PDB file of C-alpha atoms in Angstrom:
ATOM      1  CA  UNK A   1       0.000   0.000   0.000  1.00  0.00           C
ATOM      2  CA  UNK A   2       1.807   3.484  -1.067  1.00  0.00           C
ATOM      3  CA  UNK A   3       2.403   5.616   2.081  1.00  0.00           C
ATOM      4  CA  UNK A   4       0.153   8.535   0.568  1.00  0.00           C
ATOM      5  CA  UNK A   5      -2.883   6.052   1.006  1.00  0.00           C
ATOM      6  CA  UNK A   6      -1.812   5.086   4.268  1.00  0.00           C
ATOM      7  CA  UNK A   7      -1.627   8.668   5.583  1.00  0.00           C
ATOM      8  CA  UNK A   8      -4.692   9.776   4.159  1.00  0.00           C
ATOM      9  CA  UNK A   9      -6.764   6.593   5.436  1.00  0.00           C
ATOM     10  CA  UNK A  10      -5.346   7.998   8.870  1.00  0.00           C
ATOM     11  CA  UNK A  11      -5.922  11.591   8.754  1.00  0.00           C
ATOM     12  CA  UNK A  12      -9.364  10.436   8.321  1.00  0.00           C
ATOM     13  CA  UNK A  13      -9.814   8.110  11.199  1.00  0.00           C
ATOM     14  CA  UNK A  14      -8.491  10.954  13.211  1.00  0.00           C
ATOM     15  CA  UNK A  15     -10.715  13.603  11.718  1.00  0.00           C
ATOM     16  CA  UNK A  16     -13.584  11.047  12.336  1.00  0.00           C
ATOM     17  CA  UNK A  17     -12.660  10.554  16.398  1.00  0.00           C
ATOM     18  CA  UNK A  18     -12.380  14.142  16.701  1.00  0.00           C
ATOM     19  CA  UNK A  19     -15.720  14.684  15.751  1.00  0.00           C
ATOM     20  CA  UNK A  20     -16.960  12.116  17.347  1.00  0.00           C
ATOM     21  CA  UNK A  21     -15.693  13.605  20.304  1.00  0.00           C
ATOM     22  CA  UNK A  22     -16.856  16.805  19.592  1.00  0.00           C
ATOM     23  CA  UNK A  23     -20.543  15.752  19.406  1.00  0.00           C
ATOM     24  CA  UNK A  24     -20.344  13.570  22.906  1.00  0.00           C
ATOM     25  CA  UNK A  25     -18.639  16.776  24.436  1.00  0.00           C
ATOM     26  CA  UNK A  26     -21.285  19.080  23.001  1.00  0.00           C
ATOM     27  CA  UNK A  27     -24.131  16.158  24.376  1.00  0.00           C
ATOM     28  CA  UNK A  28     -23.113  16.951  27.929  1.00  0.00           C
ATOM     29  CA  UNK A  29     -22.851  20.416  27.835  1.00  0.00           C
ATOM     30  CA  UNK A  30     -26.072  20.952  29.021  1.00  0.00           C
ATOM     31  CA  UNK A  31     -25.172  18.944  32.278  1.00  0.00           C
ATOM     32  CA  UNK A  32     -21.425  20.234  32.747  1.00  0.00           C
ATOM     33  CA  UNK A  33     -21.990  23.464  32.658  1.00  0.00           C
ATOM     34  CA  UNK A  34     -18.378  24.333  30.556  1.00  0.00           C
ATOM     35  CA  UNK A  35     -15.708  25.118  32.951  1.00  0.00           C
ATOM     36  CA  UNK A  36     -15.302  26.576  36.645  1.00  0.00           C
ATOM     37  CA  UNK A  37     -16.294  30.004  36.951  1.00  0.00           C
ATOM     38  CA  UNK A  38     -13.712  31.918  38.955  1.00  0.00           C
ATOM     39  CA  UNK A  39     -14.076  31.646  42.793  1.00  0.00           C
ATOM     40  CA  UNK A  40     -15.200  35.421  42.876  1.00  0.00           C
ATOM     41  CA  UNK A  41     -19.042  34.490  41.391  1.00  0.00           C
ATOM     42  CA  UNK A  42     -19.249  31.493  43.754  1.00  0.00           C
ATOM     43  CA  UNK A  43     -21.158  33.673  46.086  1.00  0.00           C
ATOM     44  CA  UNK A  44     -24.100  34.776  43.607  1.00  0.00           C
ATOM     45  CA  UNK A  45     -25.287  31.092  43.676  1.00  0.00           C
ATOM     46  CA  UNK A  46     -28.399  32.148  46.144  1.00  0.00           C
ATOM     47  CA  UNK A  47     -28.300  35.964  45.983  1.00  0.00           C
ATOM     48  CA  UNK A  48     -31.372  37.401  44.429  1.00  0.00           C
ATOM     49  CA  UNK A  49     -29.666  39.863  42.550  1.00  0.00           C
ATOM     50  CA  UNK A  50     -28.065  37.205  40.348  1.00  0.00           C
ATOM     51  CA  UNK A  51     -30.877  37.110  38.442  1.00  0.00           C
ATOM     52  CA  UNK A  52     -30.494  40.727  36.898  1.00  0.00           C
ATOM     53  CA  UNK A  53     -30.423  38.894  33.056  1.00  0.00           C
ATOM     54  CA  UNK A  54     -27.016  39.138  33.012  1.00  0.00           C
ATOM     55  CA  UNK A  55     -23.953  37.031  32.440  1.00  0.00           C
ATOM     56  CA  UNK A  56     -22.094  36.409  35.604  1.00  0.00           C
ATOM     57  CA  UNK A  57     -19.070  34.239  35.697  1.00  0.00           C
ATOM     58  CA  UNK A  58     -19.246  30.837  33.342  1.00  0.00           C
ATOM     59  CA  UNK A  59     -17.022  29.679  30.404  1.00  0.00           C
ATOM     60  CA  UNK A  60     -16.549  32.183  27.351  1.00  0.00           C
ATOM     61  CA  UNK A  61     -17.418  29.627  24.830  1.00  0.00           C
ATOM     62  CA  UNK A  62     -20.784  29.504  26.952  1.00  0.00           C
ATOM     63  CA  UNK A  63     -21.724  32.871  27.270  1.00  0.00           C
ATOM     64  CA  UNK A  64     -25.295  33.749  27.606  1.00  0.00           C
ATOM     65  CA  UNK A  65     -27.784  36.073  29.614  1.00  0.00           C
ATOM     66  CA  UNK A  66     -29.412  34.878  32.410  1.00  0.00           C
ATOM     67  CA  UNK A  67     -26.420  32.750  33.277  1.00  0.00           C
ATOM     68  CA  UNK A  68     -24.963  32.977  36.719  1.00  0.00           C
ATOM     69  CA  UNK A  69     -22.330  29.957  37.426  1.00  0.00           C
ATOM     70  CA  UNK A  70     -20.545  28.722  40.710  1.00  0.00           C
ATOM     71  CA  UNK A  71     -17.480  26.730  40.737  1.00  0.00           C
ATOM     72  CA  UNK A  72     -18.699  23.653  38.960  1.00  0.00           C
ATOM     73  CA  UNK A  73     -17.783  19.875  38.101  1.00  0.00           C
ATOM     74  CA  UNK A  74     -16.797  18.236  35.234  1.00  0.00           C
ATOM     75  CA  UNK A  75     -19.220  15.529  35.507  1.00  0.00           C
ATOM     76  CA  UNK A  76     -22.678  15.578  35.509  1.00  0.00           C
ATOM     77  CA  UNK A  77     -24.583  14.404  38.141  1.00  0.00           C
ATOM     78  CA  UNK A  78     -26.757  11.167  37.872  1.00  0.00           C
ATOM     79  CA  UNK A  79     -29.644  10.963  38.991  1.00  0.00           C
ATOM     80  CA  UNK A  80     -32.584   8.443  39.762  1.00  0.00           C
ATOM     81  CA  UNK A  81     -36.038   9.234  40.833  1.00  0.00           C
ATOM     82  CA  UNK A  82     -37.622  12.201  42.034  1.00  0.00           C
ATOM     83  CA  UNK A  83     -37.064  10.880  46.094  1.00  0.00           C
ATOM     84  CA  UNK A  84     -33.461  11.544  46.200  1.00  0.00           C
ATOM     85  CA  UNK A  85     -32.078  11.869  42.572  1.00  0.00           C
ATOM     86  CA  UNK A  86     -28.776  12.563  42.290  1.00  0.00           C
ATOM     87  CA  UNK A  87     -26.233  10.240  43.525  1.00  0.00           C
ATOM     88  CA  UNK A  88     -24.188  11.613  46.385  1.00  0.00           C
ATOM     89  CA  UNK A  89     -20.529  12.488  46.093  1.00  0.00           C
ATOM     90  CA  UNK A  90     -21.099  13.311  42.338  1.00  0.00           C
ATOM     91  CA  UNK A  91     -20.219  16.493  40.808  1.00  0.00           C
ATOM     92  CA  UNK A  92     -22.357  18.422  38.383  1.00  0.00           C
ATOM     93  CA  UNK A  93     -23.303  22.353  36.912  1.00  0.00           C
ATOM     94  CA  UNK A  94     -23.692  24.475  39.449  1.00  0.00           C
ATOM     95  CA  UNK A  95     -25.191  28.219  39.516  1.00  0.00           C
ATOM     96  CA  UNK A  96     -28.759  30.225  39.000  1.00  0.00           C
ATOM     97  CA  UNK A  97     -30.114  30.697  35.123  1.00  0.00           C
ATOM     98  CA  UNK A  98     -33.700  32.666  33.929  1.00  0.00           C
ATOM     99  CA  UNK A  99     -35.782  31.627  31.481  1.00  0.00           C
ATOM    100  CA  UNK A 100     -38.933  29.361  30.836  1.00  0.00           C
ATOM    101  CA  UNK A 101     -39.346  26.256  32.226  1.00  0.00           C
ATOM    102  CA  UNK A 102     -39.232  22.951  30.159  1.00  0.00           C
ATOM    103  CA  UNK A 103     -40.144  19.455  30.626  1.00  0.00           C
ATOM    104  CA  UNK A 104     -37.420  16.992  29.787  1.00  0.00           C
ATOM    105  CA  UNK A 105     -38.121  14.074  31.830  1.00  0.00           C
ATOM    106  CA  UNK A 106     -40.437  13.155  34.844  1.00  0.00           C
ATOM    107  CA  UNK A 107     -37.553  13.986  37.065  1.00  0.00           C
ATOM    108  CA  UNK A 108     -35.622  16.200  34.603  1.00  0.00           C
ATOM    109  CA  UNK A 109     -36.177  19.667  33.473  1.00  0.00           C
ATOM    110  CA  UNK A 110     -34.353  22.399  31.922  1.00  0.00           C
ATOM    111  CA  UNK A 111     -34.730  26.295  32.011  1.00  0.00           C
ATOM    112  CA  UNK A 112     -34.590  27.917  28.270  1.00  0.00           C
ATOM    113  CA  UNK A 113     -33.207  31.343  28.899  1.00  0.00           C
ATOM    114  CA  UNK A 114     -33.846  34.097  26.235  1.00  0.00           C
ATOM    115  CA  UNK A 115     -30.027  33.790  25.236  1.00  0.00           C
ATOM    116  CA  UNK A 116     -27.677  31.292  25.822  1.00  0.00           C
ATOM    117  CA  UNK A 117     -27.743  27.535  26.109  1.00  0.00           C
ATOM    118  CA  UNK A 118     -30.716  25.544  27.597  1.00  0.00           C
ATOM    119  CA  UNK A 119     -29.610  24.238  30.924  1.00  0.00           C
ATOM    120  CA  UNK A 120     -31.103  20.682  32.506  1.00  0.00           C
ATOM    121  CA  UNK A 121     -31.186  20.062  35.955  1.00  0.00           C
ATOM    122  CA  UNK A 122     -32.567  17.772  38.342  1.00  0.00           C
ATOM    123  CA  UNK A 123     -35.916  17.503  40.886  1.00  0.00           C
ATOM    124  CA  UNK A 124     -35.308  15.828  44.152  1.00  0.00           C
ATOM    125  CA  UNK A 125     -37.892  15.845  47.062  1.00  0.00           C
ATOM    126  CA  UNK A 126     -35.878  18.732  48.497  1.00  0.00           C
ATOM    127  CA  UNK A 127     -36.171  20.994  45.405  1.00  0.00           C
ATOM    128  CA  UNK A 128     -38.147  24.086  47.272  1.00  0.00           C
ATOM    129  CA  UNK A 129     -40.835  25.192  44.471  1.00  0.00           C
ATOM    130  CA  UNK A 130     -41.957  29.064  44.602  1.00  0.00           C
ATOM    131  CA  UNK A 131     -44.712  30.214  42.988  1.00  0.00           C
ATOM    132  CA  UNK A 132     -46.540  33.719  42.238  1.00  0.00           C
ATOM    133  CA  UNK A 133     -49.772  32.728  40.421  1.00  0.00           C
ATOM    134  CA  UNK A 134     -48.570  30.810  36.939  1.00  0.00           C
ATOM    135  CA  UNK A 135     -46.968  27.898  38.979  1.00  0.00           C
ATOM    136  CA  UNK A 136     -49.315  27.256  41.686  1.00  0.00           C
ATOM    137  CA  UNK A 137     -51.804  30.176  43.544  1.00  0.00           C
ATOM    138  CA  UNK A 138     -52.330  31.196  47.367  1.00  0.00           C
ATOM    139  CA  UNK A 139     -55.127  29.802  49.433  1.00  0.00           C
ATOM    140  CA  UNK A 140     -56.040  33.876  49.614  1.00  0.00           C
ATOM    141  CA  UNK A 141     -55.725  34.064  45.793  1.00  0.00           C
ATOM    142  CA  UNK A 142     -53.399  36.814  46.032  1.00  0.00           C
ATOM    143  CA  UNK A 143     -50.170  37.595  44.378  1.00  0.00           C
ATOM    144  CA  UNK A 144     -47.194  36.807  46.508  1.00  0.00           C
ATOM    145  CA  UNK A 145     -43.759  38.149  45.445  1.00  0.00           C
ATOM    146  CA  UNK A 146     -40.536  39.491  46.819  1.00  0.00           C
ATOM    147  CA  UNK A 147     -39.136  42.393  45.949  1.00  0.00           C
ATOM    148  CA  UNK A 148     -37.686  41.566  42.749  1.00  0.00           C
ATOM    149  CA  UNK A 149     -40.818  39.720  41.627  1.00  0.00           C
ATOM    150  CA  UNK A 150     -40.091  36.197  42.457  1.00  0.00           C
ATOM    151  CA  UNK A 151     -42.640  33.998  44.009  1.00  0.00           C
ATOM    152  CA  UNK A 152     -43.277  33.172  47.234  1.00  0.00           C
ATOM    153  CA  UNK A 153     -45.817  30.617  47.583  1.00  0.00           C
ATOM    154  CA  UNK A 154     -44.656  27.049  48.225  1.00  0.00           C
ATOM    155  CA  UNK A 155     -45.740  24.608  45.165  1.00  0.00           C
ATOM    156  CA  UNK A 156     -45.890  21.140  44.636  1.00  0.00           C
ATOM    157  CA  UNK A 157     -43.372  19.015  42.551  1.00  0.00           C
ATOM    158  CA  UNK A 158     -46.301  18.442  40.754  1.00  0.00           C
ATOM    159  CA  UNK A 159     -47.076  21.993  40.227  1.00  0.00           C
ATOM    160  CA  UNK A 160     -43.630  22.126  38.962  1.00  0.00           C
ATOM    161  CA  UNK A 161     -43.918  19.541  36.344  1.00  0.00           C
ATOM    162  CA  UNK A 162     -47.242  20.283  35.006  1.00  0.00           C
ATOM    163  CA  UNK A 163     -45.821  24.143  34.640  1.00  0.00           C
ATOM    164  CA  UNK A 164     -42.736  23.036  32.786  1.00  0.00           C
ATOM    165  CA  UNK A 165     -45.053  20.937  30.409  1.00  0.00           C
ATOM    166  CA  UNK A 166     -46.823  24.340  29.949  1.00  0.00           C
ATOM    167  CA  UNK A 167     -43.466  25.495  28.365  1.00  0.00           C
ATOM    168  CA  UNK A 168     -44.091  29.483  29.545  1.00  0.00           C
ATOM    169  CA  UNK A 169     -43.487  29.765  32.955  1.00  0.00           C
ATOM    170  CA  UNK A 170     -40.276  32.187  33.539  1.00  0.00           C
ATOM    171  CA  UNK A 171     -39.007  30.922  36.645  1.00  0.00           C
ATOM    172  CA  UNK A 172     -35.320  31.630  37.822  1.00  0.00           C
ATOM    173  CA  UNK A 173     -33.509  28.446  38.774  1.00  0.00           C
ATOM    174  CA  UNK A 174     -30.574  27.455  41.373  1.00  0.00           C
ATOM    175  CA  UNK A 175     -28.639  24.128  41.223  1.00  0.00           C
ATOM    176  CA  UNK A 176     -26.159  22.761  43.158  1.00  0.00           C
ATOM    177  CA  UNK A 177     -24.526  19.762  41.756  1.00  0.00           C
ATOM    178  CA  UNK A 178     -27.012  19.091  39.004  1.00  0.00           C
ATOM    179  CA  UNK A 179     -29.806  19.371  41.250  1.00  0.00           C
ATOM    180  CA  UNK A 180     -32.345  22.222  41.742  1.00  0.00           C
ATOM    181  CA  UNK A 181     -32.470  23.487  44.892  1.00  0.00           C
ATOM    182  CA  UNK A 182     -34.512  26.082  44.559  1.00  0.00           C
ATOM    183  CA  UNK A 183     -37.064  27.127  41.270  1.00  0.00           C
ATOM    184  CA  UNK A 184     -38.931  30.532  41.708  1.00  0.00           C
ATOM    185  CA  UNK A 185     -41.266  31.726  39.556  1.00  0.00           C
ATOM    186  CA  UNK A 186     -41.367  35.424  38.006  1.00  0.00           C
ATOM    187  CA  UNK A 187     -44.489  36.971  38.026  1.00  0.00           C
ATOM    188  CA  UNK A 188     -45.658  39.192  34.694  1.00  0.00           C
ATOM    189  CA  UNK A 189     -48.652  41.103  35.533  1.00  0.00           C
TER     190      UNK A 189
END
């Protein structure tokens, strides 16, 4: 076989790993979050200002509004059912994003924000659900916010679900370790 074939039949298995690795990489960006924000935006994880729409922290080739990252994994975390979910001692995305909620799967959603990448996370039985009137209403029937417009109500998982199969709920989301601790919704008059 002439050494021109040879190289060429080579180049091309390693042009066709690379992309193959490419693609798998780009398939678990939505769970690694990219790569460790600096320490500095590690505290905006539960401040209620993080959720000013802007980019705070996170990887350049990730950039998008809405996006507030803590020092995150590499590897996403796994989960099981909704009455635990992930597994302990596993790493995974970290931070608070805005957007809509989505339904992925029974014990998997993702918030859409207007720009940047769609971001899943998981439900446990300790994910606190807010709502303001989309997501679930008081007994009173009033609005209840905070001063930046976020829910206060406690909702159901359930609530949660059925909203994110709705597909238009903004909500503003925190995860820790691939896990949602916390999903608030924003109230539009």
């Amino acid at each position: 076989m002439p050494l021109a074939t040879a190289t060429l039949r080579r180049t091309r298995r390693l042009a066709a790993a690379s992309l193959l690795a490419a693609a798998a990489l780009s398939l678990t960006a939505c769970q690694s979050g990219g790569d460790p924000a600096p320490a500095a935006s590690s505290s905006s994880a539960g401040d209620p200002t993080a959720a000013d729409g802007g980019a705070q922290g996170g990887s350049p080739s990730a950039p998008g509004k809405g996006v507030s990252r803590t020092a995150a994994g590499k590897t996403a975390a796994t989960g099981g059912g909704g009455q635990g979910g992930a597994s302990a001692g596993k790493k995974g995305v970290g931070g608070t994003w805005v957007g809509k909620l989505k339904w992925l799967t029974e014990d998997k959603l993702t918030v859409a924000p207007k720009n940047g990448m769609e971001q899943a996370f998981y439900l446990t039985d300790r994910t606190k659900a807010l709502g303001a009137a989309a997501l679930c209403e008081a007994p009173d029937g009033r609005v209840h916010i905070d001063g930046s417009g976020y829910g206060t109500i406690s909702c159901s998982l359930a609530d949660l679900r059925k909203a994110a199969r709705l597909g238009f709920v903004e909500v503003r989301v925190t995860v820790v370790n691939g896990v949602a601790t916390k999903v608030a919704e924003h109230y539009h008059p």
